[in-house]
Short mmCIF file of C-alpha atoms and ligand atoms in Angstrom, two decimals:
data_model
loop_
_atom_site.label_atom_id
_atom_site.label_comp_id
_atom_site.label_asym_id
_atom_site.label_seq_id
_atom_site.Cartn_x
_atom_site.Cartn_y
_atom_site.Cartn_z
CA MET A 590 110.66 99.48 111.12
CA GLU A 591 112.77 101.01 113.86
CA ARG A 592 111.99 102.98 116.98
CA LEU A 593 111.43 106.60 116.07
CA GLN A 594 114.29 107.91 118.23
CA LYS A 595 116.66 105.49 116.46
CA VAL A 596 115.44 106.62 113.04
CA LEU A 597 115.95 110.27 114.00
CA ALA A 598 119.41 109.64 115.42
CA ALA A 599 120.41 107.68 112.29
CA ALA A 600 119.29 110.65 110.18
CA GLY A 601 121.75 112.80 112.11
CA ILE A 602 119.14 114.88 113.99
CA ALA A 603 120.76 114.43 117.44
CA SER A 604 121.78 111.68 119.86
CA ARG A 605 119.17 109.04 120.56
CA ARG A 606 118.59 110.44 124.07
CA LYS A 607 118.09 113.98 122.73
CA CYS A 608 115.72 112.63 120.06
CA GLU A 609 113.65 110.98 122.81
CA GLU A 610 113.35 114.37 124.48
CA MET A 611 112.27 115.93 121.16
CA ILE A 612 109.56 113.27 120.76
CA LEU A 613 108.31 113.83 124.32
CA ALA A 614 108.30 117.58 123.68
CA GLY A 615 105.92 117.03 120.75
CA LEU A 616 108.30 118.19 118.01
CA VAL A 617 108.04 115.04 115.91
CA GLU A 618 105.30 113.99 113.48
CA VAL A 619 104.89 110.75 111.54
CA ASN A 620 102.61 110.94 108.51
CA GLY A 621 101.12 114.18 109.81
CA VAL A 622 100.38 112.79 113.30
CA LYS A 623 102.22 114.17 116.31
CA VAL A 624 103.98 111.47 118.34
CA THR A 625 104.55 112.22 122.03
CA THR A 626 105.30 108.78 123.44
CA LEU A 627 108.37 106.60 123.11
CA GLY A 628 108.08 103.14 121.57
CA VAL A 629 106.47 104.19 118.29
CA LYS A 630 108.16 102.59 115.28
CA ALA A 631 108.60 104.05 111.82
CA ASP A 632 110.26 103.25 108.52
CA PRO A 633 112.09 106.26 107.06
CA ALA A 634 111.81 104.73 103.58
CA VAL A 635 108.01 104.74 103.76
CA ASP A 636 106.85 107.15 106.47
CA ALA A 637 106.92 110.95 106.22
CA ILE A 638 108.77 112.04 109.37
CA THR A 639 109.17 115.67 110.36
CA VAL A 640 110.97 117.44 113.20
CA ASN A 641 109.82 120.97 113.93
CA GLY A 642 107.82 120.70 110.70
CA LYS A 643 110.91 119.89 108.58
CA PRO A 644 111.20 116.51 106.83
CA ILE A 645 114.22 114.46 107.92
CA LYS A 646 116.69 113.47 105.25
CA SER A 647 117.19 109.77 104.83
CA GLU A 648 120.74 108.77 105.55
CA GLN A 649 123.07 107.93 102.72
CA LYS A 650 124.02 104.27 102.64
CA ILE A 651 127.67 103.54 103.25
CA TYR A 652 129.65 100.32 102.96
CA LEU A 653 133.04 99.87 104.57
CA MET A 654 135.60 97.17 105.08
CA MET A 655 137.97 97.22 108.02
CA ASN A 656 141.01 95.21 108.92
CA LYS A 657 140.06 94.68 112.55
CA SER A 658 142.89 94.27 115.03
CA LYS A 659 142.71 91.70 117.79
CA GLY A 660 141.64 93.19 121.11
CA VAL A 661 138.74 95.15 119.61
CA ILE A 662 135.05 94.46 120.21
CA THR A 663 132.67 94.13 117.24
CA SER A 664 129.89 96.19 118.79
CA ALA A 665 128.89 99.81 119.12
CA LYS A 666 129.74 100.17 122.81
CA ASP A 667 131.46 98.11 125.46
CA PRO A 668 130.35 98.47 129.09
CA GLN A 669 133.86 97.42 130.18
CA GLY A 670 135.36 100.28 128.19
CA ARG A 671 137.35 98.14 125.77
CA LYS A 672 138.09 99.39 122.26
CA VAL A 673 135.20 99.02 119.81
CA VAL A 674 135.28 99.02 116.00
CA SER A 675 133.77 102.52 115.73
CA ASP A 676 136.89 103.87 117.49
CA PHE A 677 138.68 102.99 114.25
CA LEU A 678 136.38 104.90 111.88
CA PRO A 679 137.58 108.49 111.99
CA GLY A 680 135.60 110.67 109.61
CA ILE A 681 132.56 108.38 109.50
CA LYS A 682 129.60 110.21 111.01
CA GLU A 683 126.96 107.70 109.93
CA ARG A 684 126.06 104.99 112.44
CA VAL A 685 127.35 101.84 110.83
CA TYR A 686 127.11 98.37 112.27
CA PRO A 687 129.09 95.21 111.59
CA VAL A 688 127.95 92.58 109.10
CA GLY A 689 128.31 89.56 111.40
CA ARG A 690 130.89 89.42 114.13
CA LEU A 691 134.52 88.73 114.74
CA ASP A 692 135.61 87.65 118.21
CA TYR A 693 137.61 90.02 120.42
CA ASP A 694 140.70 87.93 119.65
CA THR A 695 140.06 87.51 115.92
CA GLU A 696 141.55 89.92 113.43
CA GLY A 697 140.88 90.62 109.78
CA LEU A 698 138.18 91.53 107.35
CA LEU A 699 135.04 93.05 108.84
CA LEU A 700 132.30 94.67 106.77
CA LEU A 701 130.36 97.60 108.23
CA THR A 702 127.28 99.32 106.85
CA ASN A 703 124.14 101.26 107.71
CA ASP A 704 122.22 99.26 105.07
CA GLY A 705 120.22 96.69 107.02
CA GLU A 706 119.00 94.93 103.90
CA PHE A 707 122.59 94.42 102.69
CA ALA A 708 123.70 93.15 106.12
CA ASN A 709 120.79 90.68 106.28
CA LEU A 710 121.46 89.44 102.79
CA LEU A 711 125.08 88.62 103.62
CA THR A 712 124.47 87.08 107.03
CA HIS A 713 121.28 85.14 106.37
CA PRO A 714 122.06 81.46 107.12
CA SER A 715 120.34 80.25 103.97
CA HIS A 716 122.66 82.29 101.72
CA HIS A 717 125.86 80.44 102.70
CA VAL A 718 128.22 83.28 101.88
CA PRO A 719 131.80 81.91 102.04
CA LYS A 720 134.13 83.38 104.64
CA THR A 721 137.80 82.41 104.60
CA TYR A 722 140.05 82.35 107.64
CA ARG A 723 143.72 81.66 108.40
CA ALA A 724 143.85 79.70 111.62
CA THR A 725 147.11 78.98 113.38
CA VAL A 726 146.62 75.99 115.64
CA LYS A 727 148.61 74.21 118.34
CA GLY A 728 149.92 70.92 117.05
CA ILE A 729 149.85 69.72 113.47
CA PRO A 730 146.45 68.32 112.47
CA HIS A 731 146.52 65.05 110.58
CA GLY A 732 145.02 65.01 107.07
CA THR A 733 142.21 62.77 108.31
CA ALA A 734 141.33 65.32 110.99
CA LEU A 735 141.08 68.04 108.35
CA GLU A 736 138.89 65.72 106.27
CA GLN A 737 136.43 65.67 109.16
CA LEU A 738 136.16 69.46 108.89
CA GLN A 739 135.69 69.11 105.13
CA LYS A 740 132.83 66.69 105.60
CA GLY A 741 131.20 68.48 108.53
CA ILE A 742 131.78 67.92 112.21
CA LYS A 743 129.49 67.61 115.20
CA LEU A 744 129.48 70.64 117.50
CA GLU A 745 127.21 71.18 120.49
CA ASP A 746 124.80 73.18 118.28
CA GLY A 747 124.71 70.53 115.54
CA MET A 748 126.68 69.40 112.51
CA THR A 749 128.64 72.00 110.60
CA ALA A 750 128.22 72.28 106.84
CA PRO A 751 131.16 71.01 104.76
CA ALA A 752 134.12 73.40 104.80
CA GLU A 753 137.04 73.91 102.43
CA VAL A 754 140.32 73.28 104.23
CA GLU A 755 143.98 73.31 103.24
CA TYR A 756 147.36 73.57 104.89
CA HIS A 757 148.92 77.01 104.49
CA ASP A 758 152.05 76.48 106.56
CA VAL A 759 153.40 73.78 108.84
CA ASP A 760 156.04 74.70 111.43
CA THR A 761 157.28 71.42 112.85
CA GLU A 762 159.84 73.15 115.07
CA ALA A 763 157.22 75.30 116.79
CA GLY A 764 154.67 72.46 116.63
CA GLU A 765 152.08 74.68 114.95
CA ALA A 766 150.20 74.68 111.69
CA THR A 767 148.41 77.42 109.81
CA ILE A 768 145.34 76.23 107.96
CA THR A 769 143.19 78.10 105.45
CA ILE A 770 139.54 77.30 106.08
CA THR A 771 136.44 78.51 104.27
CA ILE A 772 133.10 78.14 106.02
CA PHE A 773 129.65 78.85 104.64
CA GLU A 774 127.94 79.57 107.94
CA GLY A 775 128.48 82.11 110.68
CA ARG A 776 127.91 80.47 114.03
CA ASN A 777 129.37 81.86 117.20
CA ARG A 778 133.13 81.08 117.50
CA GLN A 779 132.63 78.51 114.78
CA VAL A 780 136.20 78.15 113.48
CA ARG A 781 137.67 77.93 116.97
CA ARG A 782 135.09 75.30 117.95
CA MET A 783 135.67 73.29 114.77
CA PHE A 784 139.39 73.02 115.46
CA GLU A 785 138.78 72.27 119.13
CA ALA A 786 136.53 69.41 118.01
CA ILE A 787 139.51 67.80 116.24
CA GLY A 788 141.77 68.44 119.25
CA HIS A 789 143.64 71.56 118.11
CA LYS A 790 143.41 74.87 119.92
CA VAL A 791 143.37 77.97 117.70
CA ILE A 792 146.10 80.36 118.80
CA LYS A 793 145.65 82.96 116.07
CA LEU A 794 142.67 83.63 113.82
CA LYS A 795 142.35 86.06 110.95
CA ARG A 796 139.54 86.44 108.41
CA ILE A 797 141.17 87.01 105.06
CA ARG A 798 138.16 86.94 102.71
CA PHE A 799 134.44 87.65 102.77
CA GLY A 800 132.86 86.27 99.60
CA GLU A 801 135.45 87.10 96.95
CA LEU A 802 136.55 90.25 98.73
CA GLY A 803 140.06 90.09 100.21
CA LEU A 804 141.96 92.35 102.60
CA GLU A 805 144.77 92.99 100.07
CA SER A 806 146.97 95.83 101.33
CA LEU A 807 144.59 97.28 103.91
CA GLY A 808 146.68 97.86 107.05
CA ARG A 809 145.74 96.59 110.49
CA GLY A 810 143.15 98.86 112.16
CA LYS A 811 142.45 100.67 108.86
CA TYR A 812 139.25 100.90 106.86
CA ARG A 813 138.14 101.91 103.38
CA HIS A 814 134.89 102.38 101.47
CA LEU A 815 133.84 99.50 99.21
CA THR A 816 133.58 100.27 95.51
CA PRO A 817 130.16 99.98 93.79
CA GLN A 818 131.53 96.92 91.96
CA GLU A 819 132.54 95.23 95.25
CA ILE A 820 129.10 95.94 96.75
CA LYS A 821 127.47 94.41 93.67
CA GLU A 822 129.72 91.34 93.82
CA LEU A 823 128.88 90.76 97.49
CA ARG A 824 125.16 91.08 96.73
CA ASP A 825 125.55 88.69 93.79
CA ILE A 826 127.38 86.05 95.80
CA ALA A 827 124.69 86.09 98.51
CA LYS A 828 122.01 85.62 95.85
CA SER A 829 123.91 83.17 93.67
CA LYS A 830 123.17 79.48 93.59
CA THR A 831 126.60 78.31 92.44
CA HIS A 832 128.28 78.14 95.85
CA LYS A 833 125.22 76.85 97.66
CA ILE A 834 125.95 73.80 99.70
CA HIS A 835 123.73 70.94 100.71
CA LYS A 836 123.75 69.70 104.23
CA LYS A 837 123.79 65.94 104.53
N1 URA B 1084 135.06 81.83 113.88
C1 URA B 1084 135.56 82.06 115.11
O1 URA B 1084 135.82 81.14 115.86
N2 URA B 1084 135.76 83.34 115.48
C2 URA B 1084 135.51 84.40 114.67
O2 URA B 1084 135.73 85.55 115.08
C3 URA B 1084 134.99 84.14 113.40
C4 URA B 1084 134.78 82.84 113.04
#
């Protein structure tokens, strides 16, 4: 259930503000009943919604992956006027929203969709969908420090679930290491906080995989539609039991 003006805007009727005016003007009916106040909720999959007597068309579901650049906000609008992900979706008229977040300074694979059920499936904490990152950190973490991340480490919001961790590159001259880490949760700034907890500041972070889906040759700032097979595989991994982890 969503607010009626949001449902109308998502169906491409007009902007949300304009749709509010249409509701107040008495042009909108839900299941044959005229709605003239704001705040009424409806479900376009279930309710018969008309504008000026014409049924609204339900929006086609779309599924995208983007290679987000750093310096871009994962939200629809930014009050400070910074770049947002939708600025990088030319040709997409549907209102899509991100499946989970990437920090302003994190780059890499971001899924976007207008399918709320799909987004919930992939982000629900109990589904433990793996997300893989390349983290370049200051200093070279000792193997025992990485083992702590593998076992689970205490953060201010509790223990993390076990992660998969391996060295990708060690640059002794620069005093930096790049580590590939797969986590099965999606807490706020989780990877950065995990490395901070073992004494290593993350200086570059990129998500390279979501489930089994990788960025491959998708250029920075570019997006593409997912294939039906990729959508199915993402759904399957969220529902599968094989990668499910058990917290100690
Ligand atoms: N972990 C982080 O610290 N930041 C992200 O953007 C994603 C995961």
